[in-house]
mmCIF file of C-alpha atoms in Angstrom:
data_model
loop_
_atom_site.group_PDB
_atom_site.id
_atom_site.type_symbol
_atom_site.label_atom_id
_atom_site.label_comp_id
_atom_site.label_asym_id
_atom_site.label_seq_id
_atom_site.Cartn_x
_atom_site.Cartn_y
_atom_site.Cartn_z
ATOM 1 C CA UNK E 1 151.951 126.868 54.409
ATOM 2 C CA UNK E 2 151.736 130.397 55.862
ATOM 3 C CA UNK E 3 148.793 131.383 53.666
ATOM 4 C CA UNK E 4 146.779 128.480 55.048
ATOM 5 C CA UNK E 5 147.045 129.634 58.678
ATOM 6 C CA UNK E 6 144.223 132.163 58.613
ATOM 7 C CA UNK E 7 143.309 131.495 62.262
ATOM 8 C CA UNK E 8 146.394 132.999 63.887
ATOM 9 C CA UNK E 9 145.070 135.783 66.093
ATOM 10 C CA UNK E 10 147.112 138.386 67.949
ATOM 11 C CA UNK E 11 146.107 141.242 70.234
ATOM 12 C CA UNK E 12 146.575 144.594 68.554
ATOM 13 C CA UNK E 13 147.187 147.395 71.066
ATOM 14 C CA UNK E 14 145.963 149.885 68.459
ATOM 15 C CA UNK E 15 142.476 148.373 68.141
ATOM 16 C CA UNK E 16 142.572 146.910 71.686
ATOM 17 C CA UNK E 17 141.278 143.572 70.470
ATOM 18 C CA UNK E 18 142.451 140.296 68.986
ATOM 19 C CA UNK E 19 142.697 140.298 65.220
ATOM 20 C CA UNK E 20 143.366 137.627 62.624
ATOM 21 C CA UNK E 21 146.940 138.107 61.472
ATOM 22 C CA UNK E 22 147.412 138.920 57.800
ATOM 23 C CA UNK E 23 150.845 139.965 56.572
ATOM 24 C CA UNK E 24 151.270 142.793 54.082
ATOM 25 C CA UNK E 25 153.237 140.497 51.782
ATOM 26 C CA UNK E 26 151.862 136.937 51.566
ATOM 27 C CA UNK E 27 154.217 134.441 53.168
ATOM 28 C CA UNK E 28 156.491 137.121 54.657
ATOM 29 C CA UNK E 29 156.454 139.003 57.960
ATOM 30 C CA UNK E 30 158.272 142.226 58.836
ATOM 31 C CA UNK E 31 158.689 142.822 62.579
ATOM 32 C CA UNK E 32 160.436 145.529 64.597
ATOM 33 C CA UNK E 33 160.908 145.286 68.375
ATOM 34 C CA UNK E 34 162.373 148.013 70.571
ATOM 35 C CA UNK E 35 165.535 146.756 72.230
ATOM 36 C CA UNK E 36 167.521 147.884 75.250
ATOM 37 C CA UNK E 37 169.303 151.087 76.124
ATOM 38 C CA UNK E 38 172.702 149.535 76.700
ATOM 39 C CA UNK E 39 174.364 151.015 79.777
ATOM 40 C CA UNK E 40 174.189 148.147 82.287
ATOM 41 C CA UNK E 41 173.465 144.431 82.558
ATOM 42 C CA UNK E 42 169.938 143.579 81.471
ATOM 43 C CA UNK E 43 167.241 142.740 83.989
ATOM 44 C CA UNK E 44 164.195 140.460 84.021
ATOM 45 C CA UNK E 45 162.019 143.061 82.316
ATOM 46 C CA UNK E 46 164.375 143.043 79.347
ATOM 47 C CA UNK E 47 164.413 139.244 79.406
ATOM 48 C CA UNK E 48 160.647 139.051 79.304
ATOM 49 C CA UNK E 49 160.374 141.301 76.261
ATOM 50 C CA UNK E 50 163.082 139.350 74.451
ATOM 51 C CA UNK E 51 161.578 135.939 75.228
ATOM 52 C CA UNK E 52 158.017 137.056 74.413
ATOM 53 C CA UNK E 53 158.982 138.214 70.947
ATOM 54 C CA UNK E 54 161.326 135.273 70.460
ATOM 55 C CA UNK E 55 158.273 133.037 70.962
ATOM 56 C CA UNK E 56 156.396 135.090 68.360
ATOM 57 C CA UNK E 57 159.378 134.937 65.970
ATOM 58 C CA UNK E 58 159.578 131.150 66.330
ATOM 59 C CA UNK E 59 155.856 130.613 65.935
ATOM 60 C CA UNK E 60 155.596 132.735 62.815
ATOM 61 C CA UNK E 61 158.364 130.630 61.277
ATOM 62 C CA UNK E 62 156.593 127.481 62.491
ATOM 63 C CA UNK E 63 153.544 128.657 60.532
ATOM 64 C CA UNK E 64 155.698 128.888 57.441
ATOM 65 C CA UNK E 65 156.387 132.617 57.224
ATOM 66 C CA UNK E 66 159.699 134.090 56.158
ATOM 67 C CA UNK E 67 160.314 136.579 58.979
ATOM 68 C CA UNK E 68 162.516 139.663 58.974
ATOM 69 C CA UNK E 69 162.963 140.458 62.654
ATOM 70 C CA UNK E 70 164.669 143.744 63.560
ATOM 71 C CA UNK E 71 165.552 144.591 67.179
ATOM 72 C CA UNK E 72 167.587 147.724 67.860
ATOM 73 C CA UNK E 73 170.168 148.773 70.409
ATOM 74 C CA UNK E 74 170.044 152.305 71.778
ATOM 75 C CA UNK E 75 173.713 153.186 72.190
ATOM 76 C CA UNK E 76 173.311 156.984 72.237
ATOM 77 C CA UNK E 77 171.297 158.224 75.211
ATOM 78 C CA UNK E 78 171.356 160.428 78.322
ATOM 79 C CA UNK E 79 171.601 157.400 80.626
ATOM 80 C CA UNK E 80 174.597 156.041 78.741
ATOM 81 C CA UNK E 81 176.365 159.387 78.905
ATOM 82 C CA UNK E 82 175.649 159.688 82.635
ATOM 83 C CA UNK E 83 177.010 156.196 83.348
ATOM 84 C CA UNK E 84 180.081 156.819 81.168
ATOM 85 C CA UNK E 85 180.831 160.019 83.077
ATOM 86 C CA UNK E 86 180.573 158.068 86.335
ATOM 87 C CA UNK E 87 182.945 155.334 85.161
ATOM 88 C CA UNK E 88 185.283 157.492 83.088
ATOM 89 C CA UNK E 89 184.626 155.438 79.929
ATOM 90 C CA UNK E 90 183.919 156.533 76.398
ATOM 91 C CA UNK E 91 180.094 156.419 76.063
ATOM 92 C CA UNK E 92 180.105 154.395 72.843
ATOM 93 C CA UNK E 93 182.653 151.924 74.195
ATOM 94 C CA UNK E 94 180.615 151.466 77.377
ATOM 95 C CA UNK E 95 177.452 150.928 75.386
ATOM 96 C CA UNK E 96 179.157 148.540 72.975
ATOM 97 C CA UNK E 97 180.322 146.442 75.928
ATOM 98 C CA UNK E 98 176.800 146.132 77.323
ATOM 99 C CA UNK E 99 175.366 145.362 73.865
ATOM 100 C CA UNK E 100 177.731 142.396 73.794
ATOM 101 C CA UNK E 101 176.731 141.368 77.325
ATOM 102 C CA UNK E 102 173.058 141.537 76.326
ATOM 103 C CA UNK E 103 173.691 139.169 73.437
ATOM 104 C CA UNK E 104 175.406 136.753 75.818
ATOM 105 C CA UNK E 105 172.278 136.776 77.998
ATOM 106 C CA UNK E 106 170.022 136.260 74.985
ATOM 107 C CA UNK E 107 172.030 133.244 73.825
ATOM 108 C CA UNK E 108 171.848 131.856 77.356
ATOM 109 C CA UNK E 109 168.049 132.204 77.267
ATOM 110 C CA UNK E 110 167.956 130.369 73.912
ATOM 111 C CA UNK E 111 166.595 133.422 72.090
ATOM 112 C CA UNK E 112 167.261 133.266 68.375
ATOM 113 C CA UNK E 113 169.209 136.167 66.924
ATOM 114 C CA UNK E 114 167.070 138.724 65.094
ATOM 115 C CA UNK E 115 167.622 139.219 61.384
ATOM 116 C CA UNK E 116 169.086 142.666 62.077
ATOM 117 C CA UNK E 117 170.360 144.385 65.242
ATOM 118 C CA UNK E 118 170.899 148.036 64.256
ATOM 119 C CA UNK E 119 172.510 150.564 66.576
ATOM 120 C CA UNK E 120 171.730 154.272 66.727
ATOM 121 C CA UNK E 121 175.370 155.281 66.277
ATOM 122 C CA UNK E 122 175.479 153.422 62.965
ATOM 123 C CA UNK E 123 172.344 155.092 61.555
ATOM 124 C CA UNK E 124 172.910 158.807 62.082
ATOM 125 C CA UNK E 125 172.526 159.537 58.367
ATOM 126 C CA UNK E 126 169.118 157.849 58.223
ATOM 127 C CA UNK E 127 168.032 159.676 61.375
ATOM 128 C CA UNK E 128 169.123 163.087 60.086
ATOM 129 C CA UNK E 129 167.455 162.402 56.738
ATOM 130 C CA UNK E 130 164.140 161.609 58.439
ATOM 131 C CA UNK E 131 164.337 164.721 60.633
ATOM 132 C CA UNK E 132 164.967 166.822 57.535
ATOM 133 C CA UNK E 133 161.858 165.359 55.868
ATOM 134 C CA UNK E 134 159.760 166.080 58.957
ATOM 135 C CA UNK E 135 160.961 169.707 59.035
ATOM 136 C CA UNK E 136 160.395 170.156 55.296
ATOM 137 C CA UNK E 137 156.884 168.722 55.655
ATOM 138 C CA UNK E 138 156.093 171.342 58.289
ATOM 139 C CA UNK E 139 155.896 169.176 61.416
ATOM 140 C CA UNK E 140 159.061 170.190 63.270
ATOM 141 C CA UNK E 141 161.024 173.333 64.056
ATOM 142 C CA UNK E 142 164.590 174.233 65.028
ATOM 143 C CA UNK E 143 165.548 176.332 68.063
ATOM 144 C CA UNK E 144 169.199 177.038 68.910
ATOM 145 C CA UNK E 145 170.407 173.772 67.393
ATOM 146 C CA UNK E 146 167.596 171.676 68.880
ATOM 147 C CA UNK E 147 164.824 170.278 66.686
ATOM 148 C CA UNK E 148 161.368 169.692 68.181
ATOM 149 C CA UNK E 149 158.382 167.809 66.803
ATOM 150 C CA UNK E 150 155.175 169.910 66.807
ATOM 151 C CA UNK E 151 152.643 167.504 68.308
ATOM 152 C CA UNK E 152 149.654 169.801 67.815
ATOM 153 C CA UNK E 153 150.119 169.469 64.036
ATOM 154 C CA UNK E 154 149.558 165.696 64.166
ATOM 155 C CA UNK E 155 145.788 165.139 63.829
ATOM 156 C CA UNK E 156 145.831 161.586 65.180
ATOM 157 C CA UNK E 157 148.228 162.091 68.077
ATOM 158 C CA UNK E 158 147.130 159.766 70.881
ATOM 159 C CA UNK E 159 145.661 157.097 68.580
ATOM 160 C CA UNK E 160 147.681 154.283 70.194
ATOM 161 C CA UNK E 161 147.692 155.276 73.858
ATOM 162 C CA UNK E 162 144.417 157.151 74.072
ATOM 163 C CA UNK E 163 146.323 160.021 75.698
ATOM 164 C CA UNK E 164 144.800 163.420 75.107
ATOM 165 C CA UNK E 165 147.336 166.011 74.032
ATOM 166 C CA UNK E 166 146.698 168.221 77.061
ATOM 167 C CA UNK E 167 147.507 165.257 79.333
ATOM 168 C CA UNK E 168 150.800 164.460 77.597
ATOM 169 C CA UNK E 169 153.575 164.041 80.133
ATOM 170 C CA UNK E 170 155.831 166.716 78.743
ATOM 171 C CA UNK E 171 159.491 165.819 78.678
ATOM 172 C CA UNK E 172 159.314 162.128 79.555
ATOM 173 C CA UNK E 173 163.097 161.814 79.650
ATOM 174 C CA UNK E 174 164.108 165.483 79.773
ATOM 175 C CA UNK E 175 163.109 168.637 81.620
ATOM 176 C CA UNK E 176 160.354 170.842 80.182
ATOM 177 C CA UNK E 177 161.825 173.419 77.784
ATOM 178 C CA UNK E 178 160.249 176.881 77.634
ATOM 179 C CA UNK E 179 161.428 177.269 74.023
ATOM 180 C CA UNK E 180 158.895 174.685 72.854
ATOM 181 C CA UNK E 181 155.778 175.824 71.019
ATOM 182 C CA UNK E 182 153.773 173.275 73.014
ATOM 183 C CA UNK E 183 154.874 171.693 76.326
ATOM 184 C CA UNK E 184 154.415 168.210 74.840
ATOM 185 C CA UNK E 185 156.689 168.823 71.838
ATOM 186 C CA UNK E 186 159.595 166.386 71.955
ATOM 187 C CA UNK E 187 163.185 166.473 70.733
ATOM 188 C CA UNK E 188 164.133 164.976 67.398
ATOM 189 C CA UNK E 189 167.663 166.378 67.616
ATOM 190 C CA UNK E 190 169.553 167.682 70.663
ATOM 191 C CA UNK E 191 172.208 170.356 70.379
ATOM 192 C CA UNK E 192 175.640 169.314 71.612
ATOM 193 C CA UNK E 193 176.621 169.933 75.222
ATOM 194 C CA UNK E 194 180.171 170.052 76.556
ATOM 195 C CA UNK E 195 181.627 166.617 77.233
ATOM 196 C CA UNK E 196 178.927 164.726 75.316
ATOM 197 C CA UNK E 197 179.304 162.770 72.072
ATOM 198 C CA UNK E 198 177.975 164.656 69.068
ATOM 199 C CA UNK E 199 177.686 164.481 65.300
ATOM 200 C CA UNK E 200 177.467 167.192 62.653
ATOM 201 C CA UNK E 201 174.028 167.998 61.291
ATOM 202 C CA UNK E 202 172.222 170.729 59.298
ATOM 203 C CA UNK E 203 171.231 172.226 62.689
ATOM 204 C CA UNK E 204 174.705 172.122 64.185
ATOM 205 C CA UNK E 205 176.528 169.445 66.195
ATOM 206 C CA UNK E 206 174.358 167.255 68.378
ATOM 207 C CA UNK E 207 172.748 163.846 68.739
ATOM 208 C CA UNK E 208 169.328 162.310 68.076
ATOM 209 C CA UNK E 209 166.419 162.308 70.491
ATOM 210 C CA UNK E 210 165.180 159.009 71.901
ATOM 211 C CA UNK E 211 162.054 158.494 69.796
ATOM 212 C CA UNK E 212 163.351 159.264 66.299
ATOM 213 C CA UNK E 213 165.864 156.427 66.277
ATOM 214 C CA UNK E 214 163.261 153.653 66.031
ATOM 215 C CA UNK E 215 161.245 155.406 63.331
ATOM 216 C CA UNK E 216 164.387 155.835 61.245
ATOM 217 C CA UNK E 217 165.788 152.344 61.768
ATOM 218 C CA UNK E 218 162.477 150.546 61.208
ATOM 219 C CA UNK E 219 162.017 152.498 57.964
ATOM 220 C CA UNK E 220 165.581 151.690 56.955
ATOM 221 C CA UNK E 221 165.134 147.924 57.220
ATOM 222 C CA UNK E 222 161.376 147.403 56.832
ATOM 223 C CA UNK E 223 160.194 150.567 54.974
ATOM 224 C CA UNK E 224 157.477 152.849 56.368
ATOM 225 C CA UNK E 225 154.933 150.041 56.050
ATOM 226 C CA UNK E 226 155.467 146.829 57.990
ATOM 227 C CA UNK E 227 153.545 144.177 59.898
ATOM 228 C CA UNK E 228 154.393 144.125 63.606
ATOM 229 C CA UNK E 229 155.920 146.616 66.027
ATOM 230 C CA UNK E 230 156.574 145.304 69.522
ATOM 231 C CA UNK E 231 157.960 146.287 72.892
ATOM 232 C CA UNK E 232 157.146 146.533 76.579
ATOM 233 C CA UNK E 233 153.798 147.967 77.629
ATOM 234 C CA UNK E 234 155.580 150.967 79.175
ATOM 235 C CA UNK E 235 156.653 152.033 75.667
ATOM 236 C CA UNK E 236 153.092 152.627 74.423
ATOM 237 C CA UNK E 237 153.328 156.193 75.694
ATOM 238 C CA UNK E 238 155.193 158.276 74.872
ATOM 239 C CA UNK E 239 157.709 156.272 72.817
ATOM 240 C CA UNK E 240 155.471 154.371 70.419
ATOM 241 C CA UNK E 241 152.938 157.192 70.251
ATOM 242 C CA UNK E 242 155.740 159.506 69.174
ATOM 243 C CA UNK E 243 157.038 156.960 66.687
ATOM 244 C CA UNK E 244 153.658 156.905 64.974
ATOM 245 C CA UNK E 245 153.593 160.701 64.841
ATOM 246 C CA UNK E 246 157.150 160.990 63.483
ATOM 247 C CA UNK E 247 156.719 158.302 60.861
ATOM 248 C CA UNK E 248 153.462 159.852 59.668
ATOM 249 C CA UNK E 249 155.099 163.285 59.474
ATOM 250 C CA UNK E 250 157.928 161.896 57.342
ATOM 251 C CA UNK E 251 155.618 159.837 55.130
ATOM 252 C CA UNK E 252 151.807 160.045 55.343
ATOM 253 C CA UNK E 253 151.596 156.519 53.929
ATOM 254 C CA UNK E 254 153.457 155.026 56.904
ATOM 255 C CA UNK E 255 151.615 152.190 58.585
ATOM 256 C CA UNK E 256 152.188 149.417 61.116
ATOM 257 C CA UNK E 257 149.473 146.765 61.002
ATOM 258 C CA UNK E 258 149.834 145.335 64.525
ATOM 259 C CA UNK E 259 151.223 146.878 67.710
ATOM 260 C CA UNK E 260 152.096 144.246 70.323
ATOM 261 C CA UNK E 261 153.193 144.848 73.911
ATOM 262 C CA UNK E 262 154.334 142.507 76.668
ATOM 263 C CA UNK E 263 153.408 143.063 80.307
ATOM 264 C CA UNK E 264 155.710 144.136 83.115
ATOM 265 C CA UNK E 265 157.722 141.889 85.367
ATOM 266 C CA UNK E 266 156.808 143.034 88.871
ATOM 267 C CA UNK E 267 158.433 142.695 92.276
ATOM 268 C CA UNK E 268 155.861 142.711 95.077
ATOM 269 C CA UNK E 269 153.381 143.859 92.417
ATOM 270 C CA UNK E 270 155.471 146.937 91.552
ATOM 271 C CA UNK E 271 157.043 147.318 88.102
ATOM 272 C CA UNK E 272 160.619 146.035 88.114
ATOM 273 C CA UNK E 273 162.956 148.695 86.766
ATOM 274 C CA UNK E 274 166.422 150.138 87.232
ATOM 275 C CA UNK E 275 165.012 153.556 88.092
ATOM 276 C CA UNK E 276 163.114 152.060 91.048
ATOM 277 C CA UNK E 277 166.080 149.972 92.161
ATOM 278 C CA UNK E 278 163.926 146.848 92.621
ATOM 279 C CA UNK E 279 165.283 144.826 89.709
ATOM 280 C CA UNK E 280 167.234 141.599 89.325
ATOM 281 C CA UNK E 281 169.622 141.166 86.430
ATOM 282 C CA UNK E 282 169.399 138.119 84.201
ATOM 283 C CA UNK E 283 172.848 137.093 85.449
ATOM 284 C CA UNK E 284 171.744 137.217 89.086
ATOM 285 C CA UNK E 285 168.987 134.721 88.317
ATOM 286 C CA UNK E 286 170.964 132.397 86.056
ATOM 287 C CA UNK E 287 173.716 132.148 88.655
ATOM 288 C CA UNK E 288 171.193 130.237 90.808
ATOM 289 C CA UNK E 289 168.839 128.684 88.247
ATOM 290 C CA UNK E 290 169.272 127.123 84.830
ATOM 291 C CA UNK E 291 168.609 129.630 82.065
ATOM 292 C CA UNK E 292 165.808 127.424 80.700
ATOM 293 C CA UNK E 293 164.131 127.567 84.114
ATOM 294 C CA UNK E 294 164.124 131.346 83.755
ATOM 295 C CA UNK E 295 162.738 131.057 80.229
ATOM 296 C CA UNK E 296 160.001 128.739 81.528
ATOM 297 C CA UNK E 297 159.175 131.251 84.274
ATOM 298 C CA UNK E 298 158.930 134.073 81.729
ATOM 299 C CA UNK E 299 156.387 132.195 79.579
ATOM 300 C CA UNK E 300 154.441 130.750 82.522
ATOM 301 C CA UNK E 301 152.128 133.773 82.352
ATOM 302 C CA UNK E 302 150.560 135.118 79.180
ATOM 303 C CA UNK E 303 152.887 137.628 77.538
ATOM 304 C CA UNK E 304 150.410 140.503 77.969
ATOM 305 C CA UNK E 305 149.789 139.814 81.666
ATOM 306 C CA UNK E 306 151.902 141.111 84.551
ATOM 307 C CA UNK E 307 154.378 138.532 85.834
ATOM 308 C CA UNK E 308 155.239 138.773 89.509
ATOM 309 C CA UNK E 309 158.759 137.707 90.446
ATOM 310 C CA UNK E 310 159.037 135.205 93.277
ATOM 311 C CA UNK E 311 161.496 132.546 94.377
ATOM 312 C CA UNK E 312 158.703 129.978 94.614
ATOM 313 C CA UNK E 313 157.718 130.564 90.977
ATOM 314 C CA UNK E 314 161.306 130.138 89.850
ATOM 315 C CA UNK E 315 161.578 126.962 91.916
ATOM 316 C CA UNK E 316 158.433 125.627 90.225
ATOM 317 C CA UNK E 317 159.844 126.455 86.805
ATOM 318 C CA UNK E 318 163.141 124.814 87.697
ATOM 319 C CA UNK E 319 161.296 121.636 88.713
ATOM 320 C CA UNK E 320 159.211 121.737 85.526
ATOM 321 C CA UNK E 321 162.265 122.036 83.284
ATOM 322 C CA UNK E 322 164.027 119.254 85.150
ATOM 323 C CA UNK E 323 160.962 117.016 84.686
ATOM 324 C CA UNK E 324 160.819 117.710 80.929
ATOM 325 C CA UNK E 325 164.474 117.109 80.209
ATOM 326 C CA UNK E 326 164.834 114.178 82.613
ATOM 327 C CA UNK E 327 161.935 112.530 80.803
ATOM 328 C CA UNK E 328 163.664 113.111 77.474
ATOM 329 C CA UNK E 329 166.944 111.739 78.829
ATOM 330 C CA UNK E 330 165.166 108.658 80.193
ATOM 331 C CA UNK E 331 163.617 108.180 76.758
ATOM 332 C CA UNK E 332 166.982 108.455 75.063
ATOM 333 C CA UNK E 333 168.451 105.863 77.413
ATOM 334 C CA UNK E 334 165.496 103.509 76.915
ATOM 335 C CA UNK E 335 165.061 103.895 73.164
ATOM 336 C CA UNK E 336 168.654 103.558 72.019
ATOM 337 C CA UNK E 337 169.118 99.820 72.768
ATOM 338 C CA UNK E 338 165.598 99.046 71.565
ATOM 339 C CA UNK E 339 166.185 100.926 68.332
ATOM 340 C CA UNK E 340 169.434 99.062 67.764
ATOM 341 C CA UNK E 341 167.795 95.735 68.580
ATOM 342 C CA UNK E 342 164.862 96.313 66.252
ATOM 343 C CA UNK E 343 167.167 97.303 63.413
ATOM 344 C CA UNK E 344 169.374 94.238 63.861
ATOM 345 C CA UNK E 345 166.330 91.910 63.886
ATOM 346 C CA UNK E 346 164.808 93.702 60.882
ATOM 347 C CA UNK E 347 161.380 93.321 62.487
ATOM 348 C CA UNK E 348 158.198 94.525 60.852
ATOM 349 C CA UNK E 349 156.949 97.849 62.188
ATOM 350 C CA UNK E 350 153.550 97.573 63.892
ATOM 351 C CA UNK E 351 151.153 100.481 64.287
ATOM 352 C CA UNK E 352 151.179 102.494 67.493
ATOM 353 C CA UNK E 353 148.157 102.045 69.735
ATOM 354 C CA UNK E 354 145.104 104.293 69.975
ATOM 355 C CA UNK E 355 146.115 105.768 73.351
ATOM 356 C CA UNK E 356 149.376 107.014 71.873
ATOM 357 C CA UNK E 357 147.617 108.384 68.803
ATOM 358 C CA UNK E 358 145.191 110.261 71.025
ATOM 359 C CA UNK E 359 148.010 111.675 73.156
ATOM 360 C CA UNK E 360 149.880 112.897 70.082
ATOM 361 C CA UNK E 361 146.756 114.368 68.529
ATOM 362 C CA UNK E 362 145.807 116.190 71.729
ATOM 363 C CA UNK E 363 149.268 117.724 72.097
ATOM 364 C CA UNK E 364 149.448 118.784 68.452
ATOM 365 C CA UNK E 365 145.942 120.265 68.455
ATOM 366 C CA UNK E 366 146.391 122.121 71.738
ATOM 367 C CA UNK E 367 149.768 123.482 70.725
ATOM 368 C CA UNK E 368 148.416 124.770 67.421
ATOM 369 C CA UNK E 369 145.123 126.169 68.736
ATOM 370 C CA UNK E 370 146.502 127.821 71.875
ATOM 371 C CA UNK E 371 149.578 129.296 70.221
ATOM 372 C CA UNK E 372 147.347 130.585 67.423
ATOM 373 C CA UNK E 373 145.185 132.290 70.035
ATOM 374 C CA UNK E 374 147.590 135.140 70.840
ATOM 375 C CA UNK E 375 150.395 132.827 72.046
ATOM 376 C CA UNK E 376 148.755 131.157 75.059
ATOM 377 C CA UNK E 377 151.970 129.583 76.379
ATOM 378 C CA UNK E 378 150.823 129.029 80.002
ATOM 379 C CA UNK E 379 147.900 126.879 78.837
ATOM 380 C CA UNK E 380 150.262 124.631 76.899
ATOM 381 C CA UNK E 381 152.713 124.321 79.782
ATOM 382 C CA UNK E 382 150.005 123.143 82.186
ATOM 383 C CA UNK E 383 147.765 121.224 79.780
ATOM 384 C CA UNK E 384 148.434 118.696 77.047
ATOM 385 C CA UNK E 385 152.203 118.982 77.466
ATOM 386 C CA UNK E 386 151.906 117.659 81.013
ATOM 387 C CA UNK E 387 149.560 114.889 79.838
ATOM 388 C CA UNK E 388 152.098 113.887 77.181
ATOM 389 C CA UNK E 389 154.927 113.798 79.722
ATOM 390 C CA UNK E 390 152.844 111.562 81.998
ATOM 391 C CA UNK E 391 152.002 109.263 79.104
ATOM 392 C CA UNK E 392 155.653 109.011 78.087
ATOM 393 C CA UNK E 393 156.722 108.202 81.643
ATOM 394 C CA UNK E 394 153.986 105.591 81.887
ATOM 395 C CA UNK E 395 155.217 104.042 78.641
ATOM 396 C CA UNK E 396 158.761 104.031 79.973
ATOM 397 C CA UNK E 397 157.687 101.912 82.908
ATOM 398 C CA UNK E 398 156.132 99.369 80.538
ATOM 399 C CA UNK E 399 159.216 99.224 78.354
ATOM 400 C CA UNK E 400 161.083 96.442 80.107
ATOM 401 C CA UNK E 401 161.248 93.541 77.688
ATOM 402 C CA UNK E 402 162.073 95.761 74.735
ATOM 403 C CA UNK E 403 158.763 95.084 73.054
ATOM 404 C CA UNK E 404 158.783 96.775 69.685
ATOM 405 C CA UNK E 405 155.178 97.952 69.821
ATOM 406 C CA UNK E 406 155.750 99.756 73.113
ATOM 407 C CA UNK E 407 158.972 101.179 71.728
ATOM 408 C CA UNK E 408 157.073 102.696 68.816
ATOM 409 C CA UNK E 409 154.451 104.163 71.126
ATOM 410 C CA UNK E 410 157.184 105.850 73.100
ATOM 411 C CA UNK E 411 159.150 106.947 70.040
ATOM 412 C CA UNK E 412 156.110 108.538 68.395
ATOM 413 C CA UNK E 413 155.106 110.386 71.553
ATOM 414 C CA UNK E 414 158.612 111.636 72.194
ATOM 415 C CA UNK E 415 158.911 112.919 68.624
ATOM 416 C CA UNK E 416 155.723 114.927 69.055
ATOM 417 C CA UNK E 417 156.792 116.106 72.495
ATOM 418 C CA UNK E 418 160.178 117.244 71.234
ATOM 419 C CA UNK E 419 158.667 119.302 68.431
ATOM 420 C CA UNK E 420 156.564 121.291 70.921
ATOM 421 C CA UNK E 421 159.348 121.682 73.472
ATOM 422 C CA UNK E 422 161.821 122.929 70.871
ATOM 423 C CA UNK E 423 159.343 125.470 69.529
ATOM 424 C CA UNK E 424 159.227 127.110 72.973
ATOM 425 C CA UNK E 425 162.692 126.492 74.369
ATOM 426 C CA UNK E 426 165.402 125.655 71.847
#
């Protein structure tokens, strides 16, 4: 089935245009998505990334692909160490706790579990092996136990972000280091500091830099060549740019076919983030609204567009979810006695009417065409799905004398409706 879906188009951040999706291995998809740095409860920005790529994961499977979906946890990081020092916890134990809390939130949002959920602390050997290859290939250097990537030796640096090397924001997560050959060089390995977790390495005790972890873990599970790499739009530079550079330095044949990025969740049109202090955690929202209302809100704008947080939007999503599931419950209540009655009478099954056929066809066609056009979820939510719900409710009103033909109209429409709803929600 997957080979027949040649019209699935996704936006590739590398080419900055929509492209027809073709997997490297026919019928199979390999996908890596950058996960959270686990030091606190996850916020709406994390939820949006997770739901966006959950939709992609589901739709690829709907098209018939066998998908290997890898989403990592960063459990070794400056922010984790800082929070652990504040709370007096062991950094890895603190991070492990928030990894578990993240998975609780994901289950609440009906996100399917990825195929693999690797953690940095469990892949130190792979990380050190990749750093060694990069050094041996001449693209990194060691200084006092630190290892830096030499960005000026990468001929295509900036190919994803369009950033010129001289405009590179040196030290995105750390202070500028005068020992670097170039201000934009970034750490692959950090020498141990007192009171921080560390591991032995050929360069002395230390821990990995932020960027190298994803290159090493994606290569571990998907090889250096895979189909899709995803994450939030804020990761394009420097994180994903540096991933490309590292992976190329370790293996010149490395290649990711499609880079996909979801837009920010904003608060008063400003990016929602912990560093700005303007964020809401997933838990804060789901304490007031059903988790499916939050999921609806997150897909009510196209995944690449900014999504502005507002109470009114959440209220609208809550009403929309209530309408969908109340309609389905009303159908269940109405169809059950009719189904039992028809079975007991052993009546012949008539054909559903043309209006129902047209409703089903419209919903199926719109779902397929809009999802295949770079996952246009908001169009589906406000288009044929709403028409189908109205048709079903109209049929419910007519279903009073348990007429079998009207029962079949309703049953057929509900079956179609359910298939589309489940693809996006459950």
